[in-house]
mmCIF file of C-alpha atoms and ligand atoms in Angstrom:
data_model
loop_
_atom_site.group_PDB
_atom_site.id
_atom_site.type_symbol
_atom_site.label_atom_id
_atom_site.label_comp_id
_atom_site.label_asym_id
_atom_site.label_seq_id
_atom_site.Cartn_x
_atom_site.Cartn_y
_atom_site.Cartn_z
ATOM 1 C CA UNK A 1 27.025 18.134 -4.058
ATOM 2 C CA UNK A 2 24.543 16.798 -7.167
ATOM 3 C CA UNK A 3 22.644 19.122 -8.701
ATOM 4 C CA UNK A 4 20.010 16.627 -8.870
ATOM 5 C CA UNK A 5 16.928 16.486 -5.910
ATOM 6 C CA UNK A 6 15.429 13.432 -6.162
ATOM 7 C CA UNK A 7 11.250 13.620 -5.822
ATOM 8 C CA UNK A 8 10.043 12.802 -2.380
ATOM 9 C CA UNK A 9 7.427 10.834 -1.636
ATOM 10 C CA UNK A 10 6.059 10.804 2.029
ATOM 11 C CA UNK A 11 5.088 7.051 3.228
ATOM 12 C CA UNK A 12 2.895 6.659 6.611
ATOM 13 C CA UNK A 13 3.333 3.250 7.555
ATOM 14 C CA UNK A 14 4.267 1.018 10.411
ATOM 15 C CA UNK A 15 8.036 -0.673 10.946
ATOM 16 C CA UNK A 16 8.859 -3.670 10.347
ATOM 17 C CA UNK A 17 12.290 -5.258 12.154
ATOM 18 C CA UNK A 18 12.201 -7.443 9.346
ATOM 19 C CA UNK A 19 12.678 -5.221 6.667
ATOM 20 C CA UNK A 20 10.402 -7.270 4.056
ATOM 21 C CA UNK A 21 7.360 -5.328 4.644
ATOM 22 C CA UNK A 22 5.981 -2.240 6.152
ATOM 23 C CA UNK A 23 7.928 1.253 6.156
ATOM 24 C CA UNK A 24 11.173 -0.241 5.714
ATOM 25 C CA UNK A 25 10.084 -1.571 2.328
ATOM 26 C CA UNK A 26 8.887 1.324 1.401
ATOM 27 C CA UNK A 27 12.234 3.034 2.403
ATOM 28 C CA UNK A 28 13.930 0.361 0.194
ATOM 29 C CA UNK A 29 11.662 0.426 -2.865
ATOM 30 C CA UNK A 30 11.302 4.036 -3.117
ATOM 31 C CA UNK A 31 14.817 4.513 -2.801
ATOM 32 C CA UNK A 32 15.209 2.010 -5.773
ATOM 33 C CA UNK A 33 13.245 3.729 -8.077
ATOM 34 C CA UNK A 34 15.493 6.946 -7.410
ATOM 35 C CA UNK A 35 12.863 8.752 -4.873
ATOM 36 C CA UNK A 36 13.987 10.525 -1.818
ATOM 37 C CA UNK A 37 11.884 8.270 0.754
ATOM 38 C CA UNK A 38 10.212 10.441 4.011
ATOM 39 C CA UNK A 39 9.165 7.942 6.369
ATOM 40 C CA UNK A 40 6.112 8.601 9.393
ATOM 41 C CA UNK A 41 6.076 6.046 11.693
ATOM 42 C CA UNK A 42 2.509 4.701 12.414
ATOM 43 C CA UNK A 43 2.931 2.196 14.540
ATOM 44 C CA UNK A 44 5.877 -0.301 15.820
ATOM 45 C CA UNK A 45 5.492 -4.406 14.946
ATOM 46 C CA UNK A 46 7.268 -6.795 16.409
ATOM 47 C CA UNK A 47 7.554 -9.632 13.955
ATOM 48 C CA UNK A 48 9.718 -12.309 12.049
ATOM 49 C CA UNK A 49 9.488 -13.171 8.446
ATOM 50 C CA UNK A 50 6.797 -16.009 9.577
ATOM 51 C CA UNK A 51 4.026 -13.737 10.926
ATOM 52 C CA UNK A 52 2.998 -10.321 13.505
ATOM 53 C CA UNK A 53 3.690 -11.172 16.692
ATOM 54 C CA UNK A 54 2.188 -7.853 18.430
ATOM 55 C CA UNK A 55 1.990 -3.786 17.093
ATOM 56 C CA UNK A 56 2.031 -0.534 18.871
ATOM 57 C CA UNK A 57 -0.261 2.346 17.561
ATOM 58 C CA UNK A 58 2.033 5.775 17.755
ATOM 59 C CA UNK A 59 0.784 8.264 19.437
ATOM 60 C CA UNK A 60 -1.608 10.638 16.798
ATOM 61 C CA UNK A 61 0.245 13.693 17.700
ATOM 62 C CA UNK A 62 3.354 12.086 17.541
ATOM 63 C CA UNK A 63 2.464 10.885 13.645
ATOM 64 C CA UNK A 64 1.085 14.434 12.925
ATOM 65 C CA UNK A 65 4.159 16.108 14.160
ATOM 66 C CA UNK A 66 6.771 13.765 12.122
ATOM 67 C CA UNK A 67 5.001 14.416 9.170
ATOM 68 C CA UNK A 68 4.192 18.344 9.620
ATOM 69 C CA UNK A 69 7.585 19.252 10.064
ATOM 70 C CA UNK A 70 8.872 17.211 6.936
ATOM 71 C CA UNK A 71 6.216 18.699 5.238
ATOM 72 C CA UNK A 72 6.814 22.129 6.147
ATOM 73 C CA UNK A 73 10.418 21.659 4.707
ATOM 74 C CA UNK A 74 10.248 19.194 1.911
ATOM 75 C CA UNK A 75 8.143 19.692 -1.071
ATOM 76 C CA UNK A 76 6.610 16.084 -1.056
ATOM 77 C CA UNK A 77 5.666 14.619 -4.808
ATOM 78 C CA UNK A 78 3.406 11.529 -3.778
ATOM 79 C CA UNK A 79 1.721 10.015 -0.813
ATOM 80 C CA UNK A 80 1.676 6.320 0.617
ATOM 81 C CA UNK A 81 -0.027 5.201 2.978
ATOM 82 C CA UNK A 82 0.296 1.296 4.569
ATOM 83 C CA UNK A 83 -0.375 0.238 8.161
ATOM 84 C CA UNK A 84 -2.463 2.692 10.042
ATOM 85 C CA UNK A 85 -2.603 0.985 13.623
ATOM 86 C CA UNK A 86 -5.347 2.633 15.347
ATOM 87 C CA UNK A 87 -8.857 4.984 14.136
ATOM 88 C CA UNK A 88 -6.859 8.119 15.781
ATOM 89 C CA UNK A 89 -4.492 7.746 13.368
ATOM 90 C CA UNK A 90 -6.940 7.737 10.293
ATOM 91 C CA UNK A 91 -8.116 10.460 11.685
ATOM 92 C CA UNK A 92 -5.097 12.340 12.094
ATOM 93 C CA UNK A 93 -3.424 11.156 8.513
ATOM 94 C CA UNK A 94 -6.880 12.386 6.726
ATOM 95 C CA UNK A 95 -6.079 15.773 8.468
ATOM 96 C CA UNK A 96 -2.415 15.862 7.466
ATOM 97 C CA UNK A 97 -3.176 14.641 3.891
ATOM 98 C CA UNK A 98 -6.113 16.903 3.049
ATOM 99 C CA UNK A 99 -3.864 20.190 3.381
ATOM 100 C CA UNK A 100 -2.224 18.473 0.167
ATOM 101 C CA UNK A 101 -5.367 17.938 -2.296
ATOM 102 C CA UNK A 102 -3.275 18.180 -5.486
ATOM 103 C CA UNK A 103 -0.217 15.180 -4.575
ATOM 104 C CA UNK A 104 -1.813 11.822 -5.289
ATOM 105 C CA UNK A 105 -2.339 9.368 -2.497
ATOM 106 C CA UNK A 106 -1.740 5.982 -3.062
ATOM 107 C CA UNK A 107 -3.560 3.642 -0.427
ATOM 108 C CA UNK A 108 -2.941 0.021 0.346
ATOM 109 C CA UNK A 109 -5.115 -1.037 2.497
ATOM 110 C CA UNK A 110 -3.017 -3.242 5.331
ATOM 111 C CA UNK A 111 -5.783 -5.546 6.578
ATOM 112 C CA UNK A 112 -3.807 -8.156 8.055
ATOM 113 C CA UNK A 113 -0.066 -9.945 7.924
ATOM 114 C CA UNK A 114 0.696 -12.515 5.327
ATOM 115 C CA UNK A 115 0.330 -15.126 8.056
ATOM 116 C CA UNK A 116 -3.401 -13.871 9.002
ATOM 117 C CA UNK A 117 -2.268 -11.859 12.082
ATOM 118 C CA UNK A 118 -4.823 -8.597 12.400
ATOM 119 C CA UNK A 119 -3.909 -5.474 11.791
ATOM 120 C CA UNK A 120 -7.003 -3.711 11.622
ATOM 121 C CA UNK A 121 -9.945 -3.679 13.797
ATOM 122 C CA UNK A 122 -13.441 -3.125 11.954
ATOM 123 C CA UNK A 123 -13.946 0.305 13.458
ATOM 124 C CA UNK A 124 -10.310 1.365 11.948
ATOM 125 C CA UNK A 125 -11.995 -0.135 8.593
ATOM 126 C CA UNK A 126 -14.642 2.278 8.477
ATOM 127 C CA UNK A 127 -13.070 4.877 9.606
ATOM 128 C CA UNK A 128 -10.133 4.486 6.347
ATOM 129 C CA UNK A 129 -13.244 4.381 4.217
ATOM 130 C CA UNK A 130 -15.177 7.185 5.449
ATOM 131 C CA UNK A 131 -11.968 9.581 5.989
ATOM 132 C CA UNK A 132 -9.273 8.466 3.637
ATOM 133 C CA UNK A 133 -10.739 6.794 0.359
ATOM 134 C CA UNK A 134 -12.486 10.137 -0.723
ATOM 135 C CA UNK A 135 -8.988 11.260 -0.354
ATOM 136 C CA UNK A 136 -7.512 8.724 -2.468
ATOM 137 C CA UNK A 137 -6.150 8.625 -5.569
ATOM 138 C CA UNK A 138 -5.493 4.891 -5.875
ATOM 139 C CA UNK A 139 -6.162 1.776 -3.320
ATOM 140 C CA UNK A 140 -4.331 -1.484 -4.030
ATOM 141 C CA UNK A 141 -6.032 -4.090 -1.975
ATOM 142 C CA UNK A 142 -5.775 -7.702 -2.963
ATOM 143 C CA UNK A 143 -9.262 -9.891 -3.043
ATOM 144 C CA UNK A 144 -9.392 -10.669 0.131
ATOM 145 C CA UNK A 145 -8.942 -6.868 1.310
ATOM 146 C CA UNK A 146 -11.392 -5.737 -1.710
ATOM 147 C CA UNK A 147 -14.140 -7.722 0.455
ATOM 148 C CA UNK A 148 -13.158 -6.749 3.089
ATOM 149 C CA UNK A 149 -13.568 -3.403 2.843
ATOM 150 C CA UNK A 150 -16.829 -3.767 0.013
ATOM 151 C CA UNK A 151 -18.349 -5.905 1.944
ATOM 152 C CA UNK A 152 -22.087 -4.767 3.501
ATOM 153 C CA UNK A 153 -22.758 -6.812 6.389
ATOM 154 C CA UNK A 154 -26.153 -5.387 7.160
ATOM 155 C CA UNK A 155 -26.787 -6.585 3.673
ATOM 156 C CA UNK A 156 -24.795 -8.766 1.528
ATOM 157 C CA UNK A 157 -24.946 -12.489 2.817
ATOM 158 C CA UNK A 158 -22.105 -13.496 0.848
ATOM 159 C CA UNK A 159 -18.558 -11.522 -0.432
ATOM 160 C CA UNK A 160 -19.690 -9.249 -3.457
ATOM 161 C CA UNK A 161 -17.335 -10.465 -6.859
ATOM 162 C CA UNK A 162 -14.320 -8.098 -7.328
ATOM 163 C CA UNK A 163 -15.966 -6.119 -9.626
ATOM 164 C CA UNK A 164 -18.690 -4.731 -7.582
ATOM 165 C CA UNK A 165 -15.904 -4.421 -4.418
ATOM 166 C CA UNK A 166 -14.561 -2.183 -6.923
ATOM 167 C CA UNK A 167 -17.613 -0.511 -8.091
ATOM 168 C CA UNK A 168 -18.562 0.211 -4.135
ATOM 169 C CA UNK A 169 -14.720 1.767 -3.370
ATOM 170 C CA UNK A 170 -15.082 3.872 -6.531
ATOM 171 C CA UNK A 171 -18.328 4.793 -4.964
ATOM 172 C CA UNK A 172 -16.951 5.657 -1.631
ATOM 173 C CA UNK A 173 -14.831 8.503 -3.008
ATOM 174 C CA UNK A 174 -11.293 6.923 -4.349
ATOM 175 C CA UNK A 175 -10.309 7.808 -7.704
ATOM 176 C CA UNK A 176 -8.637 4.189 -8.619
ATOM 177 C CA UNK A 177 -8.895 0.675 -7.485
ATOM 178 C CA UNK A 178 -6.098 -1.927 -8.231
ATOM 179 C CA UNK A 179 -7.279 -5.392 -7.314
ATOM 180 C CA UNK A 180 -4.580 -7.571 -7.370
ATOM 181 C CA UNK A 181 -5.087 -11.446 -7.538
ATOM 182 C CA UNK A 182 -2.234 -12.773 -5.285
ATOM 183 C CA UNK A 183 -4.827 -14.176 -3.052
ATOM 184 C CA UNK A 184 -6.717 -15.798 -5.513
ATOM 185 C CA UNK A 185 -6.531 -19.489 -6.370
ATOM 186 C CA UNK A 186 -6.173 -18.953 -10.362
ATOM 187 C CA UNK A 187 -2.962 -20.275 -12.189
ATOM 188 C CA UNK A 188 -1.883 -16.711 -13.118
ATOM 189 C CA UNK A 189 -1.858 -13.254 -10.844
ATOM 190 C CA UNK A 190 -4.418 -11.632 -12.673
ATOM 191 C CA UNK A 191 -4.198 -8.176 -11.573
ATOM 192 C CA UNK A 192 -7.343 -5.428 -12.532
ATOM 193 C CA UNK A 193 -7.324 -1.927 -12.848
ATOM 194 C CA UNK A 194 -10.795 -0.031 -12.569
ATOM 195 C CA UNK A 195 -12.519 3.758 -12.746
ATOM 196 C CA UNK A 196 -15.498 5.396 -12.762
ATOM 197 C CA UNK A 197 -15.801 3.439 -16.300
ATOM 198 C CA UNK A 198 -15.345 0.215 -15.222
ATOM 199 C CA UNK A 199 -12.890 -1.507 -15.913
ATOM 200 C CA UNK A 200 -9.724 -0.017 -17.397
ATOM 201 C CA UNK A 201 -6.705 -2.622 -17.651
ATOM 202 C CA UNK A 202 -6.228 -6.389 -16.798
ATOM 203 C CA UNK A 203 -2.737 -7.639 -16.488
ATOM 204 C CA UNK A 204 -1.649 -11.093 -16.055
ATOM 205 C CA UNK A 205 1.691 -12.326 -14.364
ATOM 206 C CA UNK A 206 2.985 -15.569 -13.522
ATOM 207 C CA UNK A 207 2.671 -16.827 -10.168
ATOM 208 C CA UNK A 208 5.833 -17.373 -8.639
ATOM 209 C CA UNK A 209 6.252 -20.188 -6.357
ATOM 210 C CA UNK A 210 6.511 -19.058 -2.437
ATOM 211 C CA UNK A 211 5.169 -16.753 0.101
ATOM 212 C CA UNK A 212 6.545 -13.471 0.383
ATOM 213 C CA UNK A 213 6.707 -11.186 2.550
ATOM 214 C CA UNK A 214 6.090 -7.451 1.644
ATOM 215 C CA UNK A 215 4.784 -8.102 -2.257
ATOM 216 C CA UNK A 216 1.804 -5.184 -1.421
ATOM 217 C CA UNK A 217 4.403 -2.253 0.457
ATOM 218 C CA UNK A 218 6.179 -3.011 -2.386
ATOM 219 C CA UNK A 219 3.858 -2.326 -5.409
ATOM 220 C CA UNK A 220 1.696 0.465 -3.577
ATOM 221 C CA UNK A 221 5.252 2.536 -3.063
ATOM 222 C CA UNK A 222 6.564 1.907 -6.130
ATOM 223 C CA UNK A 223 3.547 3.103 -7.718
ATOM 224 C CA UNK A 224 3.597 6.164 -5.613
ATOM 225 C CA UNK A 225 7.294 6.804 -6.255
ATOM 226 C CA UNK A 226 7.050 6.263 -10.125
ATOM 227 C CA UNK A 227 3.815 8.660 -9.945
ATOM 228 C CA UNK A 228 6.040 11.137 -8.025
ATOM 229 C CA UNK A 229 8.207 11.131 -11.083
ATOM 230 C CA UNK A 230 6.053 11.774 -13.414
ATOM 231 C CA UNK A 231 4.297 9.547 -14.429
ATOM 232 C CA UNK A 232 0.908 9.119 -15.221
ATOM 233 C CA UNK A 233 -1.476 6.544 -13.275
ATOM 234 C CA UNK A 234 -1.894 3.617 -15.588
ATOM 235 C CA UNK A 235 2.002 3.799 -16.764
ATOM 236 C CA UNK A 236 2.878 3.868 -13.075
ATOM 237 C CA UNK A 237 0.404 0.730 -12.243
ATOM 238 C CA UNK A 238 2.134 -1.084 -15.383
ATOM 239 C CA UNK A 239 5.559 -0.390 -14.333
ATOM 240 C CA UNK A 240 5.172 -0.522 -10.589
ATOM 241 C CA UNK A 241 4.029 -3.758 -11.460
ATOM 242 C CA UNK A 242 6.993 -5.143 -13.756
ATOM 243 C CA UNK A 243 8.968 -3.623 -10.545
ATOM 244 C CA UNK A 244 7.464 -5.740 -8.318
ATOM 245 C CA UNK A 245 7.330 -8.814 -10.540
ATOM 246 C CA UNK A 246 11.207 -8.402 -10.555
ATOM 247 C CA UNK A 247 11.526 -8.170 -6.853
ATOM 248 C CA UNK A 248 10.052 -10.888 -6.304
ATOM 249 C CA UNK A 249 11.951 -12.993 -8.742
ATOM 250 C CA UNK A 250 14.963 -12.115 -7.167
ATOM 251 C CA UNK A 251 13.395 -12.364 -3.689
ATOM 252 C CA UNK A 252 15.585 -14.890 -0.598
ATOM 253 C CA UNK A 253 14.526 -16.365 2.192
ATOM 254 C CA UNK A 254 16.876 -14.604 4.754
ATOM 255 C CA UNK A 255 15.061 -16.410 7.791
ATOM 256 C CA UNK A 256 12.315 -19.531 8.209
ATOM 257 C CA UNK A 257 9.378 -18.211 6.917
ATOM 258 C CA UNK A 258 8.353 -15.923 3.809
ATOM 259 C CA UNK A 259 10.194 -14.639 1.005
ATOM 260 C CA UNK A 260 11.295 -11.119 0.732
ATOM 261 C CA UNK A 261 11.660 -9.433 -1.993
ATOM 262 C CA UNK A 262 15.034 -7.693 -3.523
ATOM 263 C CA UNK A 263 13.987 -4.504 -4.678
ATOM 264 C CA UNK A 264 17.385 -3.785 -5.788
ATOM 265 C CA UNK A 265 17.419 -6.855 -8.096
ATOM 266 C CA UNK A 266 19.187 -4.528 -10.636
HETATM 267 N N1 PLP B 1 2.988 -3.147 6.963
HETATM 268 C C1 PLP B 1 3.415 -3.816 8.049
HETATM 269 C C2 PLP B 1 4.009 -3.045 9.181
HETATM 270 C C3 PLP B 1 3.317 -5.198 8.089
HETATM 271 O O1 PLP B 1 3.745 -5.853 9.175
HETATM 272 C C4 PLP B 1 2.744 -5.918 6.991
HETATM 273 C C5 PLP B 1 2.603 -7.365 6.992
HETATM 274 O O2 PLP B 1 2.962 -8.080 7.877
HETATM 275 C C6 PLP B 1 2.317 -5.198 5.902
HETATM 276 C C7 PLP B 1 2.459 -3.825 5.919
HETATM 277 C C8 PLP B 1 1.722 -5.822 4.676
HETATM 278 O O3 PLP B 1 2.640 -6.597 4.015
HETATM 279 P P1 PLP B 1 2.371 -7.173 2.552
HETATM 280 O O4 PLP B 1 2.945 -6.202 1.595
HETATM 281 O O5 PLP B 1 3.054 -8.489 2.568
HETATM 282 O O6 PLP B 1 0.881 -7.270 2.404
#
């Protein structure tokens, strides 16, 4: 028997037969870092490593119950959240995750699939902002998520720029916004840390050739699970980030579409 307990961190996120993305990269990433991973189903996909094909939301109760009674037993360090699948579940994670104000919440924001497939309606949108982001410590959507979720359509007739996406999620109750640039048509990832006091940390990384497949599960978990350690928020968003970088260096194409990334490159 070790003497050592690893620090759990609790991911709610949906599977993914794949393994690249979703819970199972969460699983693998957190498990990397040295975390003990607890894993809540959200909702089932059925996908390749080309694109969604068709989800299942879970049952609410069903999500609730999984992650009560790992909750009840397991002190949990840090809190992930990916794929939601349906507005019941916001509703029922905010519930679950507001009994634990003090274990930061890391939130990415799963819009859609690489490929474009949808895996959010608009009313699940709004119901992530107005439940979960005032319970959030840090969301890490890329660009095209950022407007997404910024966006007014009552009264912006164009995307806001990044930094006022980021100015409106600080606004709707989230600690921490990481905006990363994998989206973005610039040479270099440029990826941009902001507070309440703007902005707080730009870092650049090469862009690696290739499409992969799970790049976002990836960083949000690892920042979760390095957070969970210890660590405080901007050294966990710098070296969540070299984490990732590495994956995805090391990342094979196991099938005919995306990369995935090897998050035991070490
Ligand atoms: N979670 C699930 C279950 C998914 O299927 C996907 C993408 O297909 C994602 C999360 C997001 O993946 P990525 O990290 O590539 O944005």
């Amino acid at each position: 028997m070790s003497p050592f307990t690893p620090h759990a961190v609790l991911t709610f996120a949906g599977t993914d037969p794949t393994c690249g993305a979703g819970l199972q990269a969460d699983v693998l990433t957190l498990a990397s870092l040295g975390c003990h991973p607890l894993a809540v189903v959200t909702a089932i996909t059925v996908q390749d490593s080309v694109g969604v094909e068709d989800y299942l939301p879970l049952d609410p109760e069903w999500i609730v119950d999984q992650a009560r009674s790992v909750l009840e037993d397991i002190p949990v360090a840090a809190f992930k959240i990916g794929m939601l699948g349906s507005v019941e579940a916001v509703m029922a994670i905010a519930e679950v995750v507001s009994d634990y104000p003090d274990v930061p919440l890391v939130l990415d924001p799963v819009l859609a699939s690489g490929r474009g497939d949808e895996l959010a309606t608009e009313t699940l949108i709004d119901a992530m902002k107005d439940m979960l982001l005032p319970q959030t410590t840090l969301i890490t959507p890329n660009g095209l998520e950022a407007r997404r979720l910024a966006m007014d359509e009552g009264v912006d007739s164009e995307a806001p720029d990044l930094e006022e996406c980021a100015e409106r999620l600080l606004d709707m109750g989230c600690e921490y916004v990481l905006i990363t640039g994998t989206e973005e048509q610039s040479p270099a990832v440029s990826n941009r840390l902001y507070g309440t006091e703007g902005l707080i940390q730009t870092l650049n990384w090469e862009r690696l050739p290739g499409s992969y497949h799970g790049s976002g599960c990836t960083l949000a978990s690892a920042i979760a699970g390095l957070m969970a350690q210890g660590a405080d928020l901007l050294e966990a968003v710098k070296r969540a980030q070299e984490f990732t970088y590495q994956s995805l260096q090391a990342a094979y194409r196991p099938g005919m579409g995306q990369h995935i990334p090897d998050r035991f490159y070490w």
